mmCIF file of C-alpha atoms in Angstrom:
data_model
loop_
_atom_site.group_PDB
_atom_site.id
_atom_site.type_symbol
_atom_site.label_atom_id
_atom_site.label_comp_id
_atom_site.label_asym_id
_atom_site.label_seq_id
_atom_site.Cartn_x
_atom_site.Cartn_y
_atom_site.Cartn_z
ATOM 1 C CA MET A 1 0.000 0.000 0.000
ATOM 2 C CA GLU A 2 2.781 2.406 0.965
ATOM 3 C CA SER A 3 4.749 1.607 -2.166
ATOM 4 C CA GLY A 4 1.634 2.333 -4.255
ATOM 5 C CA MET A 5 1.109 5.712 -2.537
ATOM 6 C CA SER A 6 4.720 6.711 -3.070
ATOM 7 C CA GLY A 7 4.410 5.888 -6.769
ATOM 8 C CA GLU A 8 7.071 3.185 -6.666
ATOM 9 C CA ALA A 9 6.274 0.067 -8.674
ATOM 10 C CA GLU A 10 7.162 -3.313 -7.294
ATOM 11 C CA PRO A 11 10.109 -4.867 -9.117
ATOM 12 C CA GLN A 12 8.978 -7.404 -11.695
ATOM 13 C CA LYS A 13 10.364 -10.894 -11.724
ATOM 14 C CA PRO A 14 12.703 -11.692 -14.607
ATOM 15 C CA ARG A 15 11.138 -13.223 -17.701
ATOM 16 C CA PHE A 16 12.731 -16.137 -19.521
ATOM 17 C CA PHE A 17 12.167 -19.015 -21.878
ATOM 18 C CA VAL A 18 13.877 -22.385 -22.352
ATOM 19 C CA ALA A 19 13.329 -25.077 -24.997
ATOM 20 C CA VAL A 20 14.916 -28.537 -25.024
ATOM 21 C CA HIS A 21 14.974 -31.637 -27.208
ATOM 22 C CA VAL A 22 16.148 -35.224 -26.684
ATOM 23 C CA GLY A 23 16.890 -36.168 -30.277
ATOM 24 C CA ALA A 24 15.142 -37.254 -33.429
ATOM 25 C CA GLY A 25 14.668 -40.885 -34.392
ATOM 26 C CA TYR A 26 12.358 -43.446 -32.852
ATOM 27 C CA HIS A 27 11.533 -43.137 -29.144
ATOM 28 C CA ALA A 28 10.086 -46.336 -27.733
ATOM 29 C CA PRO A 29 6.843 -45.840 -25.757
ATOM 30 C CA SER A 30 8.427 -47.823 -22.929
ATOM 31 C CA ASN A 31 11.114 -45.125 -22.617
ATOM 32 C CA GLU A 32 8.814 -42.139 -23.002
ATOM 33 C CA LYS A 33 8.273 -41.579 -19.269
ATOM 34 C CA ALA A 34 12.027 -41.389 -18.605
ATOM 35 C CA LEU A 35 12.588 -38.968 -21.502
ATOM 36 C CA ARG A 36 9.737 -36.710 -20.424
ATOM 37 C CA SER A 37 11.146 -36.629 -16.904
ATOM 38 C CA ALA A 38 14.613 -35.743 -18.213
ATOM 39 C CA MET A 39 13.220 -32.857 -20.283
ATOM 40 C CA LYS A 40 11.241 -31.498 -17.328
ATOM 41 C CA ARG A 41 14.320 -31.551 -15.092
ATOM 42 C CA ALA A 42 16.413 -29.910 -17.813
ATOM 43 C CA CYS A 43 13.881 -27.088 -18.158
ATOM 44 C CA LEU A 44 13.845 -26.535 -14.404
ATOM 45 C CA ALA A 45 17.654 -26.537 -14.218
ATOM 46 C CA ALA A 46 17.819 -23.748 -16.805
ATOM 47 C CA ALA A 47 14.967 -21.848 -15.136
ATOM 48 C CA SER A 48 16.766 -21.878 -11.770
ATOM 49 C CA ILE A 49 19.485 -19.739 -13.384
ATOM 50 C CA LEU A 50 17.393 -17.594 -15.731
ATOM 51 C CA HIS A 51 14.949 -16.469 -13.036
ATOM 52 C CA LYS A 52 17.841 -14.700 -11.255
ATOM 53 C CA GLY A 53 18.029 -12.092 -14.005
ATOM 54 C CA PRO A 54 19.941 -11.265 -17.196
ATOM 55 C CA GLY A 55 23.338 -12.597 -18.195
ATOM 56 C CA GLY A 56 22.885 -16.281 -17.384
ATOM 57 C CA CYS A 57 22.042 -17.804 -20.768
ATOM 58 C CA VAL A 58 25.338 -19.649 -21.250
ATOM 59 C CA ASP A 59 25.183 -21.162 -17.753
ATOM 60 C CA ALA A 60 21.493 -22.007 -18.197
ATOM 61 C CA VAL A 61 22.091 -23.881 -21.453
ATOM 62 C CA ALA A 62 25.010 -25.765 -19.884
ATOM 63 C CA ALA A 63 22.977 -26.665 -16.772
ATOM 64 C CA ALA A 64 20.054 -27.999 -18.799
ATOM 65 C CA ILE A 65 22.258 -30.052 -21.122
ATOM 66 C CA GLN A 66 24.183 -31.449 -18.157
ATOM 67 C CA VAL A 67 20.903 -32.859 -16.822
ATOM 68 C CA LEU A 68 20.302 -34.532 -20.188
ATOM 69 C CA GLU A 69 23.885 -35.838 -20.341
ATOM 70 C CA ASP A 70 23.536 -37.405 -16.887
ATOM 71 C CA ASP A 71 20.300 -39.187 -17.801
ATOM 72 C CA PRO A 72 20.976 -42.645 -19.305
ATOM 73 C CA SER A 73 17.858 -42.500 -21.486
ATOM 74 C CA THR A 74 19.453 -39.945 -23.848
ATOM 75 C CA ASN A 75 22.271 -40.347 -26.354
ATOM 76 C CA ALA A 76 24.603 -37.840 -24.673
ATOM 77 C CA GLY A 77 27.053 -38.321 -21.816
ATOM 78 C CA ARG A 78 25.944 -41.303 -19.752
ATOM 79 C CA GLY A 79 24.285 -43.955 -21.908
ATOM 80 C CA SER A 80 25.807 -42.679 -25.157
ATOM 81 C CA ASN A 81 26.173 -44.860 -28.218
ATOM 82 C CA LEU A 82 29.531 -46.630 -28.296
ATOM 83 C CA THR A 83 32.139 -46.348 -31.011
ATOM 84 C CA GLU A 84 33.156 -49.275 -33.206
ATOM 85 C CA ASP A 85 35.867 -49.950 -30.598
ATOM 86 C CA GLY A 86 33.321 -49.998 -27.757
ATOM 87 C CA ASN A 87 34.168 -46.620 -26.181
ATOM 88 C CA VAL A 88 32.256 -43.413 -25.375
ATOM 89 C CA GLU A 89 33.418 -40.331 -27.300
ATOM 90 C CA CYS A 90 31.280 -37.235 -26.918
ATOM 91 C CA ASP A 91 30.709 -34.082 -28.966
ATOM 92 C CA ALA A 92 29.255 -30.829 -27.643
ATOM 93 C CA SER A 93 29.020 -27.161 -28.554
ATOM 94 C CA LEU A 94 27.554 -23.936 -27.201
ATOM 95 C CA ILE A 95 27.089 -20.491 -28.742
ATOM 96 C CA ASP A 96 26.278 -17.151 -27.115
ATOM 97 C CA GLY A 97 24.064 -15.048 -29.376
ATOM 98 C CA HIS A 98 25.064 -11.725 -27.798
ATOM 99 C CA SER A 99 28.836 -11.991 -28.291
ATOM 100 C CA GLY A 100 28.934 -14.664 -30.985
ATOM 101 C CA ALA A 101 31.375 -16.659 -28.856
ATOM 102 C CA PHE A 102 31.387 -20.363 -29.749
ATOM 103 C CA GLY A 103 32.961 -23.321 -27.973
ATOM 104 C CA ALA A 104 33.044 -26.983 -28.941
ATOM 105 C CA VAL A 105 34.657 -30.321 -28.191
ATOM 106 C CA GLY A 106 34.771 -33.302 -30.515
ATOM 107 C CA ALA A 107 35.338 -37.019 -29.930
ATOM 108 C CA VAL A 108 36.400 -36.354 -26.344
ATOM 109 C CA PRO A 109 36.875 -39.484 -24.178
ATOM 110 C CA GLY A 110 36.601 -39.837 -20.425
ATOM 111 C CA VAL A 111 34.385 -36.782 -19.821
ATOM 112 C CA PRO A 112 30.963 -37.171 -18.137
ATOM 113 C CA ASN A 113 29.764 -33.725 -19.255
ATOM 114 C CA ALA A 114 31.267 -32.500 -22.520
ATOM 115 C CA ILE A 115 29.037 -29.410 -22.419
ATOM 116 C CA GLN A 116 30.993 -28.142 -19.404
ATOM 117 C CA ILE A 117 34.110 -27.831 -21.539
ATOM 118 C CA ALA A 118 32.204 -26.175 -24.402
ATOM 119 C CA ALA A 119 30.717 -23.623 -21.976
ATOM 120 C CA LEU A 120 34.141 -22.855 -20.507
ATOM 121 C CA LEU A 121 35.567 -22.345 -24.005
ATOM 122 C CA VAL A 122 32.794 -19.799 -24.642
ATOM 123 C CA LYS A 123 33.555 -17.941 -21.421
ATOM 124 C CA GLU A 124 37.290 -17.896 -22.151
ATOM 125 C CA GLN A 125 36.554 -16.315 -25.531
ATOM 126 C CA MET A 126 34.306 -13.718 -23.969
ATOM 127 C CA LYS A 127 37.192 -12.713 -21.677
ATOM 128 C CA GLY A 128 39.405 -12.003 -24.690
ATOM 129 C CA SER A 129 43.105 -12.643 -25.204
ATOM 130 C CA SER A 130 44.977 -14.563 -22.533
ATOM 131 C CA LEU A 131 48.622 -14.556 -21.397
ATOM 132 C CA LEU A 132 50.993 -13.235 -24.092
ATOM 133 C CA ALA A 133 47.924 -12.269 -26.157
ATOM 134 C CA ARG A 134 47.356 -15.861 -27.245
ATOM 135 C CA ILE A 135 43.999 -16.426 -28.934
ATOM 136 C CA PRO A 136 41.699 -18.579 -26.756
ATOM 137 C CA PRO A 137 40.786 -21.897 -28.410
ATOM 138 C CA MET A 138 37.336 -22.370 -29.879
ATOM 139 C CA PHE A 139 37.304 -26.085 -30.737
ATOM 140 C CA LEU A 140 39.234 -28.866 -28.969
ATOM 141 C CA VAL A 141 39.228 -32.564 -29.834
ATOM 142 C CA GLY A 142 40.065 -35.920 -28.298
ATOM 143 C CA GLU A 143 42.404 -36.244 -25.349
ATOM 144 C CA GLY A 144 43.528 -32.630 -25.854
ATOM 145 C CA ALA A 145 40.079 -31.393 -24.800
ATOM 146 C CA ARG A 146 40.209 -33.523 -21.653
ATOM 147 C CA ILE A 147 43.694 -32.277 -20.725
ATOM 148 C CA TRP A 148 42.677 -28.634 -21.267
ATOM 149 C CA ALA A 149 39.574 -29.085 -19.123
ATOM 150 C CA LYS A 150 41.609 -30.493 -16.227
ATOM 151 C CA SER A 151 44.079 -27.601 -16.513
ATOM 152 C CA LYS A 152 41.156 -25.187 -16.114
ATOM 153 C CA GLY A 153 39.883 -26.866 -12.960
ATOM 154 C CA ILE A 154 37.011 -28.966 -14.330
ATOM 155 C CA ALA A 155 36.726 -32.002 -12.051
ATOM 156 C CA LEU A 156 37.138 -35.222 -14.041
ATOM 157 C CA PRO A 157 37.536 -38.871 -13.004
ATOM 158 C CA GLU A 158 41.164 -39.883 -12.549
ATOM 159 C CA THR A 159 41.047 -43.040 -14.692
ATOM 160 C CA MET A 160 39.230 -44.142 -17.835
ATOM 161 C CA ILE A 161 38.027 -47.237 -15.980
ATOM 162 C CA GLU A 162 36.328 -45.031 -13.399
ATOM 163 C CA VAL A 163 34.614 -42.823 -15.971
ATOM 164 C CA ASP A 164 33.533 -45.774 -18.140
ATOM 165 C CA GLN A 165 31.749 -47.277 -15.153
ATOM 166 C CA TRP A 166 29.547 -44.169 -15.238
ATOM 167 C CA LEU A 167 29.309 -43.481 -18.976
ATOM 168 C CA VAL A 168 28.840 -47.019 -20.363
ATOM 169 C CA THR A 169 25.419 -48.352 -19.413
ATOM 170 C CA PRO A 170 24.347 -52.025 -19.698
ATOM 171 C CA LYS A 171 21.851 -51.063 -22.406
ATOM 172 C CA ALA A 172 24.482 -49.280 -24.506
ATOM 173 C CA LYS A 173 26.889 -52.193 -24.090
ATOM 174 C CA ALA A 174 24.230 -54.704 -25.144
ATOM 175 C CA GLN A 175 23.333 -52.655 -28.224
ATOM 176 C CA TRP A 176 27.016 -52.378 -29.118
ATOM 177 C CA LYS A 177 27.461 -56.170 -28.903
ATOM 178 C CA HIS A 178 24.380 -56.638 -31.060
ATOM 179 C CA TYR A 179 25.454 -54.229 -33.797
ATOM 180 C CA LYS A 180 29.068 -55.388 -33.643
ATOM 181 C CA ALA A 181 27.958 -58.980 -34.228
ATOM 182 C CA MET A 182 25.764 -57.846 -37.131
ATOM 183 C CA LEU A 183 28.729 -55.987 -38.641
ATOM 184 C CA LEU A 184 31.032 -58.972 -38.317
ATOM 185 C CA GLY A 185 28.411 -61.231 -39.860
ATOM 186 C CA ALA A 186 27.876 -58.853 -42.790
ATOM 187 C CA LYS A 187 31.629 -58.599 -43.403
ATOM 188 C CA ALA A 188 31.957 -62.384 -43.352
ATOM 189 C CA GLU A 189 29.185 -62.773 -45.931
ATOM 190 C CA ILE A 190 30.789 -60.138 -48.187
ATOM 191 C CA ASP A 191 34.162 -61.852 -47.951
ATOM 192 C CA ILE A 192 32.597 -65.159 -48.949
ATOM 193 C CA SER A 193 30.594 -63.752 -51.853
ATOM 194 C CA SER A 194 33.595 -61.810 -53.156
ATOM 195 C CA ASP A 195 35.550 -65.061 -53.371
ATOM 196 C CA GLY A 196 32.834 -66.466 -55.614
ATOM 197 C CA LYS A 197 33.015 -69.796 -53.850
ATOM 198 C CA SER A 198 30.643 -71.755 -51.711
ATOM 199 C CA CYS A 199 31.052 -71.564 -47.963
ATOM 200 C CA ASN A 200 33.496 -73.891 -46.376
ATOM 201 C CA ALA A 201 32.942 -75.231 -42.875
ATOM 202 C CA GLN A 202 35.083 -72.545 -41.224
ATOM 203 C CA GLN A 203 33.317 -69.657 -43.017
ATOM 204 C CA THR A 204 29.886 -71.077 -42.266
ATOM 205 C CA ALA A 205 30.846 -71.389 -38.625
ATOM 206 C CA SER A 206 31.993 -67.740 -38.598
ATOM 207 C CA ILE A 207 28.620 -66.501 -39.854
ATOM 208 C CA GLN A 208 26.684 -68.744 -37.478
ATOM 209 C CA ASP A 209 28.846 -67.581 -34.565
ATOM 210 C CA SER A 210 28.079 -63.927 -35.379
ATOM 211 C CA GLN A 211 24.356 -64.679 -35.537
ATOM 212 C CA ALA A 212 24.563 -66.559 -32.256
ATOM 213 C CA GLN A 213 26.228 -63.562 -30.603
ATOM 214 C CA ILE A 214 23.290 -61.392 -31.621
ATOM 215 C CA CYS A 215 20.767 -63.770 -30.081
ATOM 216 C CA GLU A 216 22.809 -64.355 -26.930
ATOM 217 C CA THR A 217 23.205 -60.623 -26.321
ATOM 218 C CA LEU A 218 19.513 -59.958 -26.692
ATOM 219 C CA GLU A 219 18.497 -62.978 -24.630
ATOM 220 C CA GLU A 220 20.687 -61.745 -21.771
ATOM 221 C CA ASN A 221 18.877 -58.411 -21.758
ATOM 222 C CA ARG A 222 15.339 -59.407 -22.697
ATOM 223 C CA ALA A 223 14.771 -62.597 -20.726
ATOM 224 C CA GLY A 224 14.830 -64.982 -23.675
ATOM 225 C CA GLN A 225 12.410 -63.152 -25.952
ATOM 226 C CA SER A 226 12.791 -63.180 -29.747
ATOM 227 C CA CYS A 227 16.338 -62.450 -30.821
ATOM 228 C CA MET A 228 15.178 -59.828 -33.349
ATOM 229 C CA LEU A 229 15.062 -56.191 -32.265
ATOM 230 C CA SER A 230 11.472 -54.978 -32.136
ATOM 231 C CA PRO A 231 10.930 -51.371 -33.296
ATOM 232 C CA SER A 232 8.224 -51.022 -30.657
ATOM 233 C CA GLU A 233 10.650 -51.828 -27.862
ATOM 234 C CA GLU A 234 14.046 -50.446 -28.912
ATOM 235 C CA ASP A 235 15.005 -46.775 -29.169
ATOM 236 C CA SER A 236 16.763 -45.516 -32.265
ATOM 237 C CA ILE A 237 17.730 -41.966 -31.327
ATOM 238 C CA MET A 238 19.838 -39.944 -33.717
ATOM 239 C CA ASP A 239 22.692 -37.853 -32.457
ATOM 240 C CA THR A 240 22.130 -34.821 -30.258
ATOM 241 C CA VAL A 241 20.255 -33.351 -27.351
ATOM 242 C CA GLY A 242 19.858 -29.595 -27.497
ATOM 243 C CA VAL A 243 18.766 -26.523 -25.554
ATOM 244 C CA VAL A 244 17.903 -22.897 -26.393
ATOM 245 C CA CYS A 245 17.581 -20.273 -23.625
ATOM 246 C CA VAL A 246 16.400 -16.633 -23.706
ATOM 247 C CA ASP A 247 16.828 -14.347 -20.688
ATOM 248 C CA THR A 248 14.731 -11.433 -19.472
ATOM 249 C CA GLU A 249 16.553 -8.869 -21.659
ATOM 250 C CA GLY A 250 16.348 -10.970 -24.823
ATOM 251 C CA HIS A 251 19.856 -12.419 -24.773
ATOM 252 C CA ILE A 252 19.921 -15.894 -26.290
ATOM 253 C CA ALA A 253 22.213 -18.939 -26.269
ATOM 254 C CA SER A 254 22.019 -22.428 -27.684
ATOM 255 C CA GLY A 255 23.860 -25.696 -27.156
ATOM 256 C CA ALA A 256 24.049 -29.327 -28.233
ATOM 257 C CA SER A 257 25.610 -32.545 -26.929
ATOM 258 C CA SER A 258 25.865 -36.054 -28.339
ATOM 259 C CA GLY A 259 27.330 -39.504 -28.031
ATOM 260 C CA GLY A 260 27.174 -39.774 -31.832
ATOM 261 C CA ILE A 261 25.743 -42.446 -34.080
ATOM 262 C CA ALA A 262 25.911 -46.097 -33.050
ATOM 263 C CA LEU A 263 29.064 -47.986 -34.002
ATOM 264 C CA LYS A 264 30.694 -44.806 -35.303
ATOM 265 C CA VAL A 265 34.324 -44.830 -36.391
ATOM 266 C CA SER A 266 36.591 -43.893 -33.495
ATOM 267 C CA ARG A 267 37.460 -40.163 -33.432
ATOM 268 C CA ARG A 268 34.524 -39.253 -35.659
ATOM 269 C CA VAL A 269 33.354 -35.714 -34.918
ATOM 270 C CA GLY A 270 29.629 -35.292 -35.405
ATOM 271 C CA LEU A 271 26.961 -32.675 -35.910
ATOM 272 C CA ALA A 272 26.777 -31.584 -32.267
ATOM 273 C CA ALA A 273 30.294 -30.135 -32.322
ATOM 274 C CA MET A 274 30.349 -28.458 -35.732
ATOM 275 C CA TYR A 275 30.157 -24.677 -36.017
ATOM 276 C CA GLY A 276 26.826 -23.543 -37.455
ATOM 277 C CA SER A 277 25.526 -27.094 -37.710
ATOM 278 C CA GLY A 278 24.499 -28.436 -34.293
ATOM 279 C CA CYS A 279 23.451 -25.145 -32.701
ATOM 280 C CA TRP A 280 23.203 -21.446 -33.494
ATOM 281 C CA ALA A 281 22.082 -18.232 -31.773
ATOM 282 C CA SER A 282 22.084 -14.612 -32.853
ATOM 283 C CA LEU A 283 20.627 -11.214 -31.982
ATOM 284 C CA LYS A 284 20.802 -9.938 -35.566
ATOM 285 C CA GLY A 285 19.475 -10.968 -38.948
ATOM 286 C CA PRO A 286 21.695 -11.426 -42.015
ATOM 287 C CA PHE A 287 21.509 -7.681 -42.846
ATOM 288 C CA GLY A 288 22.219 -6.434 -39.322
ATOM 289 C CA ALA A 289 18.648 -5.711 -38.208
ATOM 290 C CA PRO A 290 17.724 -6.842 -34.653
ATOM 291 C CA PHE A 291 16.407 -10.393 -34.717
ATOM 292 C CA ILE A 292 16.559 -12.768 -31.726
ATOM 293 C CA VAL A 293 16.741 -16.410 -32.762
ATOM 294 C CA GLY A 294 18.354 -19.676 -31.715
ATOM 295 C CA SER A 295 18.183 -23.248 -32.925
ATOM 296 C CA CYS A 296 19.618 -26.730 -32.424
ATOM 297 C CA VAL A 297 19.609 -29.603 -34.890
ATOM 298 C CA THR A 298 19.656 -33.372 -34.507
ATOM 299 C CA GLY A 299 20.080 -36.125 -37.061
ATOM 300 C CA ALA A 300 22.396 -38.572 -38.764
ATOM 301 C CA GLY A 301 24.932 -35.800 -39.032
ATOM 302 C CA GLU A 302 27.078 -35.633 -42.131
ATOM 303 C CA TYR A 303 24.525 -34.279 -44.611
ATOM 304 C CA LEU A 304 23.298 -31.742 -42.041
ATOM 305 C CA MET A 305 26.861 -30.518 -41.448
ATOM 306 C CA LYS A 306 27.319 -29.765 -45.136
ATOM 307 C CA VAL A 307 24.466 -27.240 -45.131
ATOM 308 C CA PHE A 308 25.278 -25.624 -41.738
ATOM 309 C CA ALA A 309 21.746 -26.608 -40.750
ATOM 310 C CA ALA A 310 21.361 -24.709 -37.450
ATOM 311 C CA ARG A 311 22.657 -21.408 -38.815
ATOM 312 C CA GLU A 312 20.745 -21.803 -42.073
ATOM 313 C CA CYS A 313 17.541 -22.336 -40.122
ATOM 314 C CA CYS A 314 18.019 -19.092 -38.165
ATOM 315 C CA VAL A 315 18.821 -17.126 -41.335
ATOM 316 C CA SER A 316 15.812 -18.616 -43.106
ATOM 317 C CA SER A 317 13.570 -17.700 -40.183
ATOM 318 C CA SER A 318 14.748 -14.081 -40.266
ATOM 319 C CA LEU A 319 13.862 -13.857 -43.970
ATOM 320 C CA SER A 320 10.620 -15.838 -43.828
ATOM 321 C CA GLN A 321 7.210 -14.213 -44.112
ATOM 322 C CA SER A 322 5.511 -17.443 -43.037
ATOM 323 C CA GLY A 323 6.945 -17.880 -39.537
ATOM 324 C CA PRO A 324 9.679 -20.015 -37.944
ATOM 325 C CA ALA A 325 7.983 -23.387 -38.492
ATOM 326 C CA SER A 326 7.866 -22.793 -42.237
ATOM 327 C CA ALA A 327 11.551 -21.790 -42.202
ATOM 328 C CA CYS A 328 12.515 -24.977 -40.344
ATOM 329 C CA MET A 329 10.561 -27.150 -42.747
ATOM 330 C CA LYS A 330 12.170 -25.446 -45.745
ATOM 331 C CA VAL A 331 15.698 -26.164 -44.483
ATOM 332 C CA LEU A 332 14.809 -29.706 -43.458
ATOM 333 C CA ARG A 333 13.118 -30.409 -46.793
ATOM 334 C CA SER A 334 16.274 -29.386 -48.632
ATOM 335 C CA SER A 335 18.469 -31.514 -46.338
ATOM 336 C CA VAL A 336 16.207 -34.556 -46.665
ATOM 337 C CA HIS A 337 16.302 -34.225 -50.458
ATOM 338 C CA ASP A 338 20.116 -34.220 -50.442
ATOM 339 C CA SER A 339 20.275 -37.244 -48.136
ATOM 340 C CA SER A 340 17.780 -39.181 -50.271
ATOM 341 C CA GLN A 341 19.946 -38.662 -53.344
ATOM 342 C CA ASN A 342 22.924 -40.083 -51.459
ATOM 343 C CA ASP A 343 20.907 -42.999 -50.053
ATOM 344 C CA THR A 344 21.617 -41.993 -46.445
ATOM 345 C CA ASP A 345 19.394 -41.878 -43.364
ATOM 346 C CA LYS A 346 17.067 -38.880 -43.661
ATOM 347 C CA SER A 347 15.956 -38.772 -40.020
ATOM 348 C CA ALA A 348 16.448 -35.279 -38.593
ATOM 349 C CA GLY A 349 14.875 -32.735 -36.282
ATOM 350 C CA ILE A 350 15.156 -28.971 -35.854
ATOM 351 C CA LEU A 351 14.151 -26.978 -32.757
ATOM 352 C CA LEU A 352 13.999 -23.194 -33.113
ATOM 353 C CA VAL A 353 13.116 -20.339 -30.754
ATOM 354 C CA GLN A 354 12.408 -16.857 -32.076
ATOM 355 C CA ALA A 355 11.816 -13.986 -29.623
ATOM 356 C CA ASP A 356 10.015 -10.699 -30.156
ATOM 357 C CA ALA A 357 12.087 -7.571 -29.622
ATOM 358 C CA PRO A 358 12.084 -6.824 -25.857
ATOM 359 C CA ILE A 359 9.876 -4.046 -24.523
ATOM 360 C CA ARG A 360 11.958 -0.935 -23.853
ATOM 361 C CA VAL A 361 10.770 1.656 -21.326
ATOM 362 C CA PRO A 362 12.944 4.717 -20.584
ATOM 363 C CA GLY A 363 14.810 4.267 -17.305
ATOM 364 C CA ASN A 364 14.225 0.496 -17.218
ATOM 365 C CA PRO A 365 16.066 -2.468 -18.693
ATOM 366 C CA PRO A 366 14.519 -4.158 -21.761
ATOM 367 C CA LYS A 367 11.908 -6.777 -20.976
ATOM 368 C CA LEU A 368 11.237 -9.994 -22.893
ATOM 369 C CA LYS A 369 7.708 -9.954 -24.323
ATOM 370 C CA ALA A 370 6.914 -13.138 -26.262
ATOM 371 C CA VAL A 371 8.556 -16.051 -28.071
ATOM 372 C CA GLU A 372 7.684 -18.510 -30.796
ATOM 373 C CA ILE A 373 8.859 -22.108 -30.651
ATOM 374 C CA ALA A 374 8.940 -24.316 -33.716
ATOM 375 C CA ALA A 375 9.982 -27.896 -34.373
ATOM 376 C CA ALA A 376 10.259 -29.721 -37.686
ATOM 377 C CA TYR A 377 11.225 -33.371 -38.028
ATOM 378 C CA SER A 378 11.449 -36.098 -40.660
ATOM 379 C CA SER A 379 12.021 -38.883 -38.129
ATOM 380 C CA SER A 380 9.408 -41.162 -36.583
ATOM 381 C CA SER A 381 9.439 -39.075 -33.428
ATOM 382 C CA PHE A 382 11.039 -36.017 -31.854
ATOM 383 C CA GLY A 383 11.155 -35.325 -28.112
ATOM 384 C CA ILE A 384 10.774 -31.648 -27.173
ATOM 385 C CA GLY A 385 9.927 -29.578 -24.106
ATOM 386 C CA TYR A 386 9.696 -25.933 -23.091
ATOM 387 C CA PHE A 387 9.184 -23.721 -20.065
ATOM 388 C CA GLY A 388 8.893 -20.001 -19.415
ATOM 389 C CA SER A 389 8.312 -17.414 -16.752
ATOM 390 C CA ALA A 390 4.599 -17.226 -17.557
ATOM 391 C CA ILE A 391 4.107 -21.000 -17.658
ATOM 392 C CA GLU A 392 3.112 -22.905 -14.536
ATOM 393 C CA ARG A 393 5.167 -26.035 -15.257
ATOM 394 C CA PRO A 394 7.337 -27.420 -18.091
ATOM 395 C CA LYS A 395 5.469 -28.738 -21.117
ATOM 396 C CA VAL A 396 7.047 -31.842 -22.643
ATOM 397 C CA SER A 397 6.043 -34.207 -25.425
ATOM 398 C CA ILE A 398 7.318 -36.988 -27.654
ATOM 399 C CA LEU A 399 6.002 -35.807 -31.019
ATOM 400 C CA ARG A 400 4.953 -38.669 -33.338
ATOM 401 C CA ASN A 401 5.218 -38.150 -37.095
ATOM 402 C CA THR A 402 1.890 -38.378 -38.952
ATOM 403 C CA LYS A 403 3.327 -37.268 -42.314
ATOM 404 C CA GLN A 404 5.827 -40.015 -43.090
ATOM 405 C CA GLN A 405 3.613 -41.411 -45.842
ATOM 406 C CA ASN A 406 3.705 -38.178 -47.866
ATOM 407 C CA THR A 407 6.443 -37.024 -50.238
ATOM 408 C CA THR A 408 8.715 -35.286 -47.728
ATOM 409 C CA GLY A 409 7.705 -37.103 -44.552
ATOM 410 C CA ILE A 410 8.181 -33.873 -42.549
ATOM 411 C CA ASP A 411 5.920 -33.030 -39.634
ATOM 412 C CA HIS A 412 6.046 -29.960 -37.399
ATOM 413 C CA PHE A 413 4.948 -28.268 -34.180
ATOM 414 C CA GLU A 414 4.673 -24.562 -33.397
ATOM 415 C CA ALA A 415 3.427 -22.358 -30.550
ATOM 416 C CA ARG A 416 3.552 -18.728 -29.494
ATOM 417 C CA ILE A 417 4.033 -17.959 -25.803
ATOM 418 C CA ASP A 418 3.213 -14.570 -24.253
ATOM 419 C CA LEU A 419 5.649 -13.911 -21.400
ATOM 420 C CA SER A 420 4.256 -10.523 -20.411
ATOM 421 C CA THR A 421 1.706 -12.029 -18.007
ATOM 422 C CA GLU A 422 2.392 -12.353 -14.288
ATOM 423 C CA ASN A 423 5.087 -14.867 -13.323
ATOM 424 C CA LEU A 424 3.428 -18.048 -12.037
ATOM 425 C CA LEU A 425 6.541 -19.633 -10.491
#
């Protein structure tokens, strides 16, 4: 009452928005509850930082992705797909839309949370030149990324055995054994056919042994059920998890993290680490006009890297007269067409957040007004979630594709969220 009589307005709570995804591919209904829970916790982790005020976008993105990396139901950090050699090698990147600072790690072993290193690389760049005016690194790979992280004080397990006990889950190990046996069996059949001769006893035994390994692995993990993988029971999640955060003043950041594709070649660097491909964020359009947008992309990787998919999506959105969902579908349609010509997997998903210009009142900091969220995907399913200062609780969903029978097979989701209403937290 007194504050009203004196003409002083009560300080408003900071506004914010966070969007997350857990990869494109096929998400088994049996795993849906775990994925929805992971997305909710990721949204809340980001919100706990963003509700403190401006300037926390980089930390918010990192906090949300760390939750997803720690959850074994996602293909990032713990529970990641294993390489052909049976190891975990993670990719991650993060970009700050305000400064343009970008940090990434590729094929890094022995690190529970690759996004931590990417976030630190961003912060080091934002500080500027270091000792002797050396340029701070932007992208580190392999063991070099792990060594740099330890030198900067990031706590990491002392031995690879210790970290593998956390990163390699029984499910990931079983899938690796299954696919490895399939690969060995396929190679054996090719070797035999290339000889142009009938199978001898030793070659026949080799093929049968590979097939037996597949059945034995699955029987160990599925209590003696059919030795064939059932699409209704097994996840097939492509590449990354991703997060986009917008703070109360309209600053934006985006990040991605991934364990990569199953049975990948050791030291392969995937979509999640590549500049302009796995994630993007910017406060300006291609011609310099103010335009707040961020995106993250998930998919089989290589064909999406070639078109700088995340950046291209943001540029397309800034030029589009039909809204962000249309821009996402346009980029995805082009990428799917290229992958179809090369006979590669066309499963992909794009998550994009576009924010209205913040409200500016003389004497007060700018205030976030509203955002649009859009998702486009050519995969069977795409797990997304979002949360904001005017939303009571995180909204999460495993989107199921209803358009796979048409020409492009691309489905989409879009929503506009007004953040100018009273904070319900």
